[in-house]
XYZ file of C-alpha atoms in Angstrom:
343
model
C 65.137 89.866 87.888
C 67.130 92.464 85.973
C 70.421 91.155 84.581
C 73.562 92.500 86.207
C 74.984 95.448 84.275
C 78.468 94.685 83.014
C 81.019 97.267 84.131
C 84.498 98.201 82.984
C 85.821 96.479 86.126
C 84.185 93.207 85.019
C 85.892 93.538 81.642
C 89.268 94.157 83.276
C 88.939 91.107 85.543
C 87.846 88.857 82.669
C 90.724 90.014 80.472
C 93.256 89.823 83.304
C 94.298 93.469 82.956
C 93.840 96.699 84.915
C 90.889 99.053 84.607
C 93.343 101.625 83.223
C 94.311 99.269 80.390
C 90.657 98.700 79.459
C 90.084 102.457 79.480
C 93.093 102.952 77.187
C 91.822 100.323 74.767
C 88.340 101.880 74.737
C 89.730 105.347 74.124
C 92.250 104.192 71.515
C 95.071 105.962 73.366
C 98.229 104.820 75.057
C 100.829 102.215 74.090
C 98.863 98.954 74.315
C 100.015 95.805 72.481
C 97.813 94.178 69.856
C 97.655 91.038 71.980
C 96.316 92.934 74.991
C 93.830 94.866 72.829
C 92.546 91.560 71.462
C 92.079 90.149 74.985
C 90.175 93.239 76.099
C 87.948 93.311 73.018
C 87.257 89.585 73.387
C 86.231 90.137 77.011
C 83.935 92.982 75.930
C 82.182 90.739 73.387
C 81.994 87.727 75.706
C 80.500 89.696 78.588
C 78.270 91.846 76.417
C 79.711 95.108 77.670
C 77.875 98.047 76.062
C 80.475 100.483 74.796
C 78.179 103.485 74.478
C 77.569 103.460 78.246
C 81.184 104.491 78.609
C 81.456 106.591 75.450
C 80.506 109.877 77.114
C 83.352 109.412 79.591
C 86.202 108.460 77.297
C 89.385 110.491 77.360
C 88.506 111.971 73.984
C 85.490 113.820 75.448
C 84.669 115.759 78.611
C 82.889 114.101 81.543
C 82.790 117.214 83.771
C 83.913 114.986 86.646
C 87.126 115.580 88.617
C 88.548 112.866 90.863
C 90.016 113.498 94.319
C 92.101 110.972 96.264
C 92.789 111.523 99.977
C 94.139 109.180 102.621
C 91.335 109.831 105.121
C 88.412 112.196 104.574
C 87.875 112.459 108.350
C 91.204 114.318 108.572
C 90.129 117.983 109.049
C 92.768 119.300 106.619
C 91.570 117.138 103.730
C 87.897 117.636 104.562
C 88.467 121.380 104.094
C 90.530 120.828 100.928
C 87.687 118.714 99.495
C 85.120 121.382 100.400
C 87.186 124.070 98.662
C 87.649 121.970 95.523
C 83.956 121.096 95.369
C 82.912 124.738 95.770
C 84.957 125.843 92.760
C 83.974 122.868 90.591
C 80.265 123.236 91.315
C 80.426 126.874 90.216
C 81.794 125.598 86.893
C 79.106 122.933 86.477
C 81.469 120.084 87.365
C 81.250 117.272 89.900
C 83.820 116.009 92.433
C 84.342 112.227 92.677
C 85.936 111.498 96.076
C 87.942 108.367 96.942
C 90.097 107.266 99.896
C 93.402 105.429 99.521
C 94.086 104.671 103.201
C 96.577 106.109 105.664
C 99.633 104.563 104.001
C 98.410 105.001 100.436
C 97.721 101.261 100.199
C 94.892 101.670 97.681
C 96.225 104.641 95.731
C 96.928 102.684 92.533
C 93.453 101.154 92.645
C 91.873 104.589 93.184
C 93.747 105.965 90.169
C 92.666 103.012 88.032
C 89.046 103.334 89.127
C 88.876 107.084 88.524
C 90.494 106.821 85.109
C 88.128 103.959 84.279
C 85.168 106.173 85.083
C 86.540 108.741 82.658
C 87.260 111.669 84.962
C 88.765 114.746 83.318
C 91.567 115.007 85.880
C 92.652 113.795 89.317
C 93.660 115.851 92.354
C 95.818 113.843 94.737
C 95.862 114.766 98.416
C 98.194 111.948 99.440
C 101.028 112.848 97.121
C 103.888 111.158 98.965
C 102.538 107.756 97.896
C 102.301 108.698 94.208
C 104.909 106.658 92.330
C 106.677 107.475 89.075
C 104.845 104.553 87.476
C 101.472 106.010 88.445
C 102.425 109.427 87.077
C 103.609 107.826 83.843
C 100.279 106.022 83.449
C 98.452 109.330 83.837
C 100.723 110.969 81.227
C 100.056 108.150 78.750
C 96.331 108.715 79.172
C 96.792 112.496 79.043
C 95.048 112.578 82.405
C 95.976 115.762 84.328
C 97.295 115.343 87.882
C 97.429 118.047 90.547
C 98.856 117.474 94.032
C 97.154 119.348 96.887
C 98.884 118.338 100.095
C 100.576 119.577 103.250
C 103.966 118.915 101.646
C 105.352 117.586 98.360
C 108.693 116.871 96.702
C 107.294 116.602 93.165
C 108.744 118.763 90.428
C 107.001 117.146 87.439
C 103.329 117.784 88.291
C 101.393 120.808 89.543
C 101.590 121.186 93.327
C 99.522 123.302 95.713
C 100.797 123.328 99.294
C 101.317 125.524 102.366
C 104.643 127.129 103.308
C 105.499 124.909 106.280
C 108.907 126.425 106.962
C 107.542 129.980 107.010
C 104.661 128.882 109.248
C 107.111 127.484 111.811
C 109.249 130.619 111.596
C 106.172 132.788 112.205
C 105.100 130.683 115.198
C 108.581 130.661 116.743
C 109.068 134.393 116.320
C 105.656 135.023 117.873
C 106.682 133.086 120.976
C 110.110 134.732 121.148
C 108.560 138.206 120.936
C 106.340 137.255 123.859
C 109.384 136.552 125.990
C 109.808 132.802 125.547
C 113.327 131.380 125.296
C 112.822 127.695 126.164
C 110.630 126.382 123.347
C 109.764 122.756 122.507
C 108.141 121.058 119.492
C 105.486 118.380 120.023
C 103.936 115.921 117.574
C 104.241 114.387 114.149
C 106.258 111.414 112.931
C 109.900 111.389 111.899
C 108.888 110.199 108.405
C 106.662 113.242 107.829
C 107.923 115.735 105.237
C 105.579 118.368 106.681
C 107.166 117.911 110.104
C 110.677 118.073 108.635
C 109.893 121.376 106.895
C 108.385 122.853 110.062
C 111.313 121.707 112.182
C 113.650 123.362 109.684
C 111.845 126.671 110.144
C 111.697 126.204 113.919
C 115.390 125.352 114.295
C 116.516 128.081 111.908
C 114.569 130.729 113.805
C 115.955 129.645 117.174
C 119.497 129.861 115.792
C 118.728 133.247 114.238
C 117.803 134.587 117.686
C 120.708 132.860 119.448
C 118.447 130.441 121.329
C 119.112 126.761 122.097
C 117.766 123.942 119.922
C 117.647 120.792 122.003
C 116.774 117.521 120.310
C 115.258 116.169 123.533
C 112.715 118.993 123.342
C 111.475 117.700 119.973
C 109.014 114.898 120.719
C 107.010 112.640 118.400
C 103.466 111.695 119.371
C 100.188 110.548 117.872
C 97.647 113.176 116.832
C 95.038 111.917 119.300
C 94.316 114.405 122.080
C 94.850 111.878 124.873
C 98.268 110.866 123.533
C 99.246 114.524 123.146
C 98.146 115.269 126.705
C 100.301 112.441 128.091
C 103.272 113.453 125.922
C 102.944 117.032 127.195
C 102.986 115.901 130.818
C 106.077 113.751 130.228
C 107.847 116.561 128.382
C 107.207 119.144 131.104
C 108.039 116.737 133.915
C 111.417 115.887 132.373
C 112.219 119.434 131.194
C 110.748 121.936 133.666
C 112.493 124.908 132.028
C 110.250 124.740 128.950
C 107.859 127.711 128.790
C 106.324 127.255 125.325
C 105.398 124.410 122.952
C 104.845 124.412 119.186
C 102.199 121.774 118.415
C 102.304 119.910 115.100
C 98.524 119.810 114.616
C 95.430 121.470 116.025
C 94.416 118.226 117.762
C 97.855 118.038 119.400
C 97.509 121.640 120.617
C 94.165 120.759 122.183
C 95.681 117.685 123.814
C 98.650 119.726 125.053
C 96.205 122.217 126.589
C 94.562 119.471 128.637
C 97.979 118.092 129.562
C 99.131 121.452 130.918
C 95.868 122.031 132.800
C 95.903 118.453 134.108
C 99.242 119.112 135.784
C 97.741 122.037 137.709
C 99.472 124.588 135.483
C 98.057 127.352 133.291
C 98.306 128.116 129.590
C 99.778 131.435 128.506
C 101.141 134.346 130.560
C 98.631 136.188 132.692
C 99.299 139.692 133.987
C 99.255 138.351 137.560
C 101.556 135.348 137.463
C 101.103 132.652 140.102
C 103.947 131.440 142.267
C 102.264 128.062 142.649
C 101.924 126.929 139.037
C 103.858 127.040 135.812
C 102.653 128.908 132.782
C 103.164 127.319 129.385
C 102.391 128.993 126.057
C 100.923 126.839 123.290
C 100.711 127.545 119.578
C 99.473 125.068 116.972
C 99.432 124.565 113.230
C 95.983 124.507 111.684
C 92.851 125.607 113.526
C 89.726 124.137 115.092
C 86.559 125.852 116.388
C 87.113 124.290 119.832
C 90.245 126.440 120.233
C 88.020 129.436 120.984
C 86.503 127.610 123.963
C 89.726 127.117 125.916
C 90.775 129.577 128.608
C 92.656 131.423 127.276
C 91.756 130.691 123.628
C 94.595 128.980 121.741
C 96.730 130.695 119.119
C 97.303 129.024 115.749
C 99.270 129.430 112.550
C 96.828 128.624 109.776
C 97.451 127.777 106.143
C 93.841 127.655 105.010
C 93.091 124.178 103.720
C 90.030 125.521 101.937
C 92.207 128.047 100.089
C 94.446 125.163 99.054
C 91.318 123.443 97.730
C 90.324 126.578 95.796
C 93.785 126.835 94.239
C 93.922 123.129 93.395
C 90.540 123.217 91.642
C 91.419 126.341 89.668
C 94.770 124.865 88.669
C 93.086 121.654 87.515
C 90.636 123.614 85.351
C 93.581 125.500 83.825
C 95.491 122.259 83.263
C 92.513 120.664 81.478
C 92.278 123.656 79.122
C 96.057 123.817 78.568
C 97.483 120.307 79.121
C 100.964 121.209 77.842
C 101.371 124.308 79.991
C 104.449 124.522 82.219
C 104.213 122.857 85.631
C 103.406 125.240 88.496
C 104.183 125.041 92.215
C 101.845 127.260 94.215
C 102.877 127.798 97.836
C 100.311 129.530 100.040
C 101.503 131.783 102.895
C 100.532 131.125 106.521
C 98.381 133.397 108.674
C 98.579 134.047 112.415
C 95.349 133.594 114.385
C 96.276 135.129 117.737
C 93.810 134.475 120.550
C 95.895 135.046 123.668
C 97.555 131.760 124.680
C 101.092 133.215 124.539
C-alpha cells in the first residue's frame, strides 16, 4: 500500500493551528509568533511533510489558480457568475478553484483557510455579506487579493462588483406605470436581504415620484421556490383584489407567480380584448430564465447579467494581482430590460 500523503491540513491539525497559519509560516509572511512557528515546523518534521510539494503555490510565487467562494452553486445567479469568471481566467491560462460556504456562510472561514492553504493567487467571494473584518484582515496579512462579486455589498475596503439593484427596481416600476398600472405589489425575498432592501428603495421611490400609493401590505416575503411563490401570489390577490401588477424578487418567484395567477383562473398581462370574467395581472421579475419564453405571454424581466458580473470580477482580480496596492474600486453594472409582453 502507498503511504498516505501528508497535506497542509494534516500539519495544521497536528500543530493545533489553522491552515492559514501554516501557509503563513511556510511562506515566511505575516505576523506569526516564534512559538507558533516552532510548533508548525515541529509538526512538519514529525509528520514528514514535504515542503517542495507546496513550494510552487506559496504566496511568494504564482499558482495561476483563483479561488471562488459561493453559498450555493445551484443558485442560477452564482452559476452564471462562476461561468463568466472561468471564461476570462481560462483565456489567461488560469484555473478556477470553486468552493461552497453554505446558505448562511457557515463554512466561509474554512473555505478561505483552505484556498489560502492551497496557494491561490486571489479569492473572489460571492457571499460577501458573511465576510468578517477578521477574515479580510487575514487576507491582507497574507497579501491575498479579495474581490466581492455579489448581488449586493456594503464593503468599502475591498473591490466590489455588483448590479444596480435600485435602478433595476426603478426601471421595472416605470415600465409597469407606463403600461397603465397604478396598483403595484412586490413579492419575494427576505427582510434581511440587502438586495431586497435596495430594490424596495427603488420601487418605493418610483411610486412616490409618480404620486402612486406604497402600501406595506402589498410587500410580501416568500421563499424562492415556485410552489411557495404561487401560493403567496394567490393569497396576495385574494386579499388585495385591486392589485394589477407584481414585481417579483427573483426569476423563480416570477415563474411561481405566473402559475399562481393562472391557477386562480386569471390571465397574465393585458390583452387587447380584455375579459370581463377574469382579472389580468402583469408580472415582471428580476433576473431571467429560459423557461420565461415558454409562458403565455412570455414574461418580462429586468436583467443584470450575472455572467457580465463574472467577467468584471475576473478582470478586476487579474488587475488586483498585478497591482496589489491600487485603489479599491466599486463597479456597479446597469440593468437591462428584457420585454416579452407580460405587461
